[in-house]
Amino acid sequence: MEFSRLYSLKQEPADSLRYAHRDQPAQRPVVVFNCTRRCNLRCVHCYSASTDKTDDDELDGGEVAGMIDDLAAYGVPVLLLSGGEPLLRPDVFELIAHARANGIRVALSTNGTLISPAVASRLAKADLSYAGISLDGIGSSNDAFRGMDGAFDAALAGIGNCRDAGVKVGLRMTLTGQNVDQLPAIFAFLRDQCIERVCFYHLVAAGRASAGKALPHSQTRQAVDAVIDFAAAEAASGRSTQVLTVDNHADGPYLLMRLWRQDASRAERAAELLGANGGNASGQRIACIGWSGDVTPDQFWRDAVLGNLRQRPFSRIWSDDSIELLAKLRDRRSHIRGRCTRCRWYDVCNGNLRARAAAAGDAWGDDPGCYLTDQEIAG
């Protein structure tokens, strides 16, 4: 949810991906590729349960090059390299360069601790489009969250090295009960460092993350209010900071209700954009490929395997309407149960995150992350 865009209403380069899919039914998905399970940290919220060892079944360089060729021919616009820590994959620079040479925009999801000046220079030479560096607090708060003393300082150095090399860089933070109190410090950090893009992730109970670490609904609302306030202040100041939230599409209706109370004309335009976006896109405009070639609807629903690249290419898997889960996700309104069936915001949210519902026991039941009240969803 791009709060800054919805407040400023200024057109952004990514609008064609976020707000035009209903006019482009054949739009290809953004693909998250967990290119390795190996990681040098041990974060408490790691959805992939990464370890300090390379998985024995990891796709090799030739297999990944073939995957990239298929994604390019299929028309995939963006490849997000994640992990584990993608910079621990020895051929990551070659893979970035190969994807870029094939016209795919490449983003890197990294903890930033390994971005030395030399690494930043190689990322720039490979023509990386964007590096999203994860921080989950300031100083020791981040280090405790990530399981390594000095992780904050190393990530801060990585940010500086990216900037020096000309690599576009931004921040990512996952909101949990352990670090939500760090939001004011993160806002100050963003301003002090003049960082122009930040994504706040809602926790998903996958991998090492557990439902017990998720914020209660009251704290989620407070956190989202704080993020909206920050986005509004940045827009009012004339700064071009992009402020996004990820993985909870209740944020869209929550923002709209607030905008309706403040400025009806702005709310109407924001509602148009959110309606065009259509809410959660797992299995539609978002896909994930794991390190062993498993294709899933998104990076969190790791046991919902749709196929494997070693049996057939991504393009054939993603285009196969006979795959039951894909068909249901693309017609999910016919299958979803519970509060979503009576929610006036369904067209803005699209049933929220099915992976979170599945983790709670029913993939087509209520998403426990939805923090809207019964009164707020009533038509």
XYZ file of C-alpha atoms in Angstrom:
379
model
C 0.000 0.000 0.000
C 1.765 3.136 -1.187
C 0.564 5.680 1.344
C 2.761 8.430 -0.089
C 1.266 7.991 -3.578
C -2.282 7.981 -2.228
C -1.631 11.176 -0.283
C 0.289 13.131 -2.917
C -1.653 11.718 -5.928
C 1.503 12.313 -7.987
C 2.084 9.813 -10.760
C 4.900 7.326 -10.087
C 6.920 5.129 -12.496
C 5.486 1.950 -10.919
C 1.856 3.018 -11.434
C 1.566 0.775 -14.497
C 2.248 -2.233 -12.247
C 0.237 -1.190 -9.197
C -2.827 0.520 -10.599
C -3.561 -0.761 -14.097
C -4.072 -4.509 -13.844
C -7.826 -4.441 -14.376
C -7.250 -2.880 -17.772
C -4.453 -5.368 -18.502
C -5.789 -8.826 -17.599
C -2.741 -10.602 -19.078
C -0.216 -8.623 -17.004
C 2.633 -10.880 -15.899
C 3.547 -11.263 -12.247
C 6.360 -9.757 -10.260
C 8.465 -12.791 -9.310
C 10.210 -13.206 -5.974
C 13.137 -15.614 -6.312
C 14.546 -17.005 -3.078
C 17.851 -17.665 -4.769
C 19.478 -19.279 -1.727
C 18.480 -20.455 1.719
C 21.870 -19.549 3.164
C 22.113 -16.502 5.421
C 24.697 -14.938 7.705
C 22.045 -13.762 10.207
C 19.287 -15.518 12.136
C 16.332 -13.136 12.214
C 13.415 -13.957 14.487
C 10.849 -13.266 11.734
C 12.514 -15.132 8.847
C 9.729 -16.550 6.680
C 12.149 -18.894 4.866
C 13.743 -20.276 8.062
C 17.163 -19.631 6.525
C 20.317 -21.303 7.831
C 24.069 -20.816 7.538
C 24.335 -23.595 4.928
C 23.506 -23.799 1.229
C 20.584 -26.117 0.528
C 21.667 -29.308 -1.271
C 18.787 -28.938 -3.748
C 19.528 -25.325 -4.763
C 19.135 -24.492 -8.463
C 22.520 -24.148 -10.146
C 23.623 -21.237 -12.301
C 22.600 -22.828 -15.578
C 19.147 -23.652 -14.260
C 18.649 -20.101 -13.012
C 19.854 -18.622 -16.308
C 17.277 -20.773 -18.083
C 14.641 -19.596 -15.610
C 15.511 -15.959 -16.337
C 15.296 -16.564 -20.089
C 11.828 -18.050 -19.617
C 10.696 -15.164 -17.363
C 11.898 -12.642 -19.938
C 10.154 -14.398 -22.820
C 6.985 -14.600 -20.712
C 7.080 -10.846 -20.052
C 7.800 -10.780 -16.304
C 8.560 -7.118 -15.482
C 10.378 -7.428 -12.141
C 12.524 -10.068 -10.458
C 13.077 -9.648 -6.715
C 16.099 -11.594 -5.485
C 15.649 -12.667 -1.881
C 16.870 -15.496 0.301
C 18.288 -16.231 2.744
C 20.809 -13.576 1.974
C 21.137 -13.359 -1.821
C 24.633 -11.885 -1.638
C 25.839 -15.242 -0.309
C 25.052 -16.822 -3.673
C 28.401 -16.682 -5.555
C 26.890 -16.019 -8.996
C 24.347 -13.401 -7.886
C 26.050 -10.584 -9.827
C 26.001 -12.601 -13.039
C 22.318 -13.454 -12.497
C 21.451 -9.772 -11.998
C 23.331 -8.815 -15.151
C 21.658 -11.622 -17.115
C 18.187 -10.533 -16.057
C 18.918 -6.882 -16.798
C 20.279 -7.784 -20.245
C 16.938 -9.502 -20.870
C 14.970 -6.388 -19.949
C 13.837 -7.430 -16.463
C 14.027 -4.911 -13.632
C 15.922 -6.498 -10.701
C 15.530 -5.629 -7.034
C 17.568 -7.086 -4.193
C 16.169 -7.891 -0.735
C 19.189 -7.953 1.544
C 20.208 -7.473 5.152
C 22.889 -5.108 3.861
C 25.654 -6.356 6.132
C 27.730 -7.743 3.254
C 27.624 -4.682 0.993
C 31.235 -3.558 1.057
C 32.442 -0.881 -1.384
C 33.554 -3.671 -3.733
C 30.177 -5.440 -3.547
C 28.324 -2.169 -4.140
C 30.516 -1.521 -7.169
C 29.699 -4.975 -8.575
C 25.970 -4.388 -8.009
C 26.216 -1.126 -9.918
C 28.178 -2.776 -12.723
C 25.512 -5.514 -12.953
C 22.931 -2.710 -13.299
C 20.874 -3.568 -10.206
C 17.664 -1.537 -10.225
C 17.142 -1.268 -6.468
C 18.471 -2.599 -3.152
C 16.027 -2.904 -0.248
C 18.008 -3.143 2.983
C 16.234 -4.543 6.038
C 16.432 -2.745 9.368
C 14.116 -3.694 12.202
C 15.150 -1.051 14.691
C 18.039 1.241 15.495
C 21.353 0.033 16.914
C 21.100 -2.785 19.435
C 17.351 -3.164 18.840
C 18.034 -4.195 15.267
C 20.922 -6.431 16.335
C 18.744 -8.312 18.842
C 16.063 -8.815 16.179
C 18.610 -10.084 13.654
C 20.716 -12.210 15.958
C 24.094 -10.541 15.374
C 25.922 -7.796 17.224
C 27.031 -5.084 14.818
C 24.353 -5.873 12.214
C 22.990 -2.317 12.347
C 26.358 -0.680 11.802
C 27.169 -3.074 8.963
C 23.826 -2.375 7.277
C 24.326 1.369 7.705
C 27.708 1.046 5.998
C 26.017 -0.953 3.230
C 23.544 1.873 2.646
C 26.384 4.343 2.312
C 28.330 2.065 -0.015
C 25.294 1.657 -2.278
C 24.859 5.398 -2.476
C 28.527 5.959 -3.228
C 28.303 3.417 -6.070
C 25.117 4.952 -7.488
C 22.818 2.068 -6.510
C 19.283 3.138 -5.566
C 18.609 2.048 -1.999
C 15.735 1.990 0.489
C 14.702 0.434 3.799
C 12.450 -2.466 4.804
C 11.081 -3.066 8.306
C 8.841 -5.867 9.591
C 6.458 -4.777 12.338
C 6.275 -7.084 15.370
C 5.651 -6.772 19.078
C 9.414 -6.809 19.555
C 10.185 -3.695 17.531
C 7.060 -1.575 16.952
C 8.302 0.881 19.571
C 11.181 1.648 17.186
C 8.938 3.367 14.615
C 9.642 6.958 15.775
C 13.381 6.271 15.685
C 13.074 4.746 12.205
C 11.168 7.815 10.955
C 13.927 10.070 12.335
C 16.568 7.829 10.746
C 14.879 8.040 7.345
C 14.855 11.823 7.499
C 18.390 12.135 8.861
C 19.751 9.807 6.168
C 17.544 11.314 3.405
C 16.356 7.827 2.439
C 13.638 8.129 -0.180
C 11.879 4.750 0.018
C 10.689 2.610 2.932
C 8.477 -0.488 3.109
C 6.824 -1.535 6.377
C 5.895 -5.224 6.365
C 3.144 -6.798 8.436
C 4.293 -10.081 9.963
C 3.217 -13.350 8.346
C 3.373 -16.562 10.396
C 5.770 -18.488 8.180
C 9.207 -19.995 8.731
C 10.657 -18.818 12.057
C 7.925 -16.214 12.470
C 5.039 -17.227 14.700
C 1.588 -15.812 15.246
C 2.632 -14.965 18.805
C 5.008 -12.280 17.489
C 2.290 -10.526 15.471
C 0.873 -7.281 16.779
C -2.608 -7.333 18.305
C -5.126 -5.436 16.198
C -5.085 -2.372 18.443
C -1.306 -2.009 18.092
C -1.486 -2.677 14.358
C -3.901 0.225 13.997
C -1.615 2.472 16.033
C 1.384 1.465 13.911
C -0.489 2.045 10.637
C -1.656 5.442 11.918
C 1.958 6.339 12.665
C 3.077 5.271 9.175
C 0.231 7.254 7.567
C 1.162 10.299 9.651
C 4.760 9.983 8.481
C 3.701 9.640 4.835
C 1.388 12.642 5.126
C 4.117 14.756 6.706
C 6.597 13.783 4.003
C 4.078 14.664 1.280
C 3.224 17.982 2.939
C 6.908 18.883 3.176
C 7.407 18.362 -0.543
C 9.824 15.490 -0.018
C 9.554 12.614 -2.499
C 9.779 9.819 0.079
C 7.935 6.662 -0.966
C 6.197 5.130 2.053
C 4.637 1.685 1.608
C 3.106 -1.038 3.728
C 3.151 -4.649 2.607
C 1.234 -7.896 3.287
C -1.936 -6.540 4.888
C -4.473 -5.152 2.449
C -6.735 -3.971 5.250
C -4.399 -0.963 5.155
C -6.180 0.292 2.020
C -9.683 0.534 3.519
C -8.195 1.879 6.753
C -6.512 4.704 4.834
C -9.653 5.421 2.809
C -11.789 5.765 5.935
C -9.305 8.248 7.305
C -9.148 10.192 4.037
C -12.960 10.384 3.827
C -12.927 12.128 7.201
C -10.280 14.603 6.035
C -10.686 15.349 2.329
C -13.488 13.822 0.248
C -12.003 14.708 -3.139
C -8.652 13.148 -2.244
C -10.433 10.096 -0.875
C -12.344 9.652 -4.131
C -9.156 9.668 -6.194
C -7.402 7.326 -3.750
C -10.397 4.970 -3.931
C -10.073 4.894 -7.721
C -6.402 3.948 -7.464
C -7.011 1.266 -4.854
C -9.885 -0.146 -6.884
C -7.617 -0.356 -9.920
C -4.939 -2.045 -7.824
C -7.425 -4.647 -6.643
C -5.741 -5.667 -3.378
C -3.830 -8.846 -2.698
C -2.340 -10.376 -5.844
C -0.913 -13.724 -4.668
C -1.247 -16.194 -7.510
C -2.180 -13.367 -9.859
C 0.383 -10.551 -10.064
C 2.762 -11.967 -7.437
C 4.624 -15.267 -7.718
C 7.502 -16.919 -5.910
C 10.194 -19.355 -6.982
C 12.119 -21.118 -4.226
C 15.809 -22.050 -4.223
C 14.947 -25.625 -5.285
C 12.647 -24.482 -8.113
C 9.284 -24.794 -6.359
C 6.723 -22.279 -7.635
C 4.283 -20.909 -5.045
C 1.608 -18.163 -5.071
C 3.799 -15.866 -2.954
C 6.913 -16.054 -0.801
C 5.032 -16.851 2.424
C 2.833 -19.757 1.320
C 5.745 -22.125 0.918
C 3.823 -25.390 1.228
C 1.376 -24.414 -1.551
C 3.578 -25.774 -4.354
C 2.141 -25.279 -7.846
C 4.960 -27.020 -9.707
C 8.724 -27.154 -10.010
C 11.022 -25.640 -12.637
C 12.881 -28.915 -13.021
C 9.699 -30.458 -14.424
C 8.452 -27.562 -16.544
C 9.192 -23.838 -16.914
C 7.564 -21.128 -14.855
C 5.616 -19.771 -17.836
C 3.840 -23.099 -18.332
C 3.104 -23.549 -14.641
C 1.739 -20.014 -14.234
C -0.435 -20.343 -17.353
C -1.943 -23.686 -16.347
C -5.570 -23.037 -15.435
C -5.972 -26.693 -14.451
C -3.921 -26.121 -11.267
C -6.703 -26.014 -8.691
C -5.138 -23.534 -6.270
C -4.207 -21.086 -9.031
C -7.731 -21.255 -10.416
C -9.213 -20.619 -6.989
C -6.886 -17.693 -6.253
C -7.883 -16.111 -9.562
C -11.556 -16.559 -8.685
C -11.163 -16.330 -4.945
C -14.407 -14.519 -4.243
C -16.227 -17.728 -5.108
C -14.278 -19.658 -2.469
C -13.586 -17.293 0.430
C -15.638 -17.746 3.605
C -16.154 -15.682 6.742
C -16.025 -11.924 7.232
C -14.760 -11.232 3.704
C -18.089 -12.349 2.239
C -19.887 -9.450 3.913
C -17.120 -6.838 3.674
C -17.827 -3.662 1.710
C -14.099 -3.295 1.045
C -13.628 -6.617 -0.728
C -12.830 -5.012 -4.108
C -10.080 -2.949 -2.466
C -8.579 -5.809 -0.435
C -9.325 -8.992 -2.452
C -9.585 -11.129 0.658
C -6.206 -10.116 2.089
C -3.403 -12.678 2.485
C -4.480 -16.302 2.014
C -1.121 -17.543 3.322
C -1.898 -15.983 6.704
C -5.370 -17.545 6.683
C -3.828 -20.925 5.788
C -1.365 -20.626 8.673
C -4.358 -20.095 10.966
C -5.927 -23.332 9.706
C -8.222 -22.415 6.793
C -6.859 -21.010 3.539
C -10.315 -19.711 2.579
C -11.344 -18.503 6.029
C -10.683 -15.225 7.794
C -7.244 -13.638 7.572
C -6.374 -13.132 11.262
C -4.351 -10.083 10.265
C -7.465 -8.110 9.285
C -7.852 -5.459 11.962
C -11.021 -3.803 10.639
C -14.024 -3.993 12.954
C -17.375 -5.502 12.034
C -18.800 -1.984 11.954
C -16.081 -0.801 9.540
C -16.671 -3.632 7.080
C -20.451 -3.372 7.132
C -21.955 -2.281 3.804
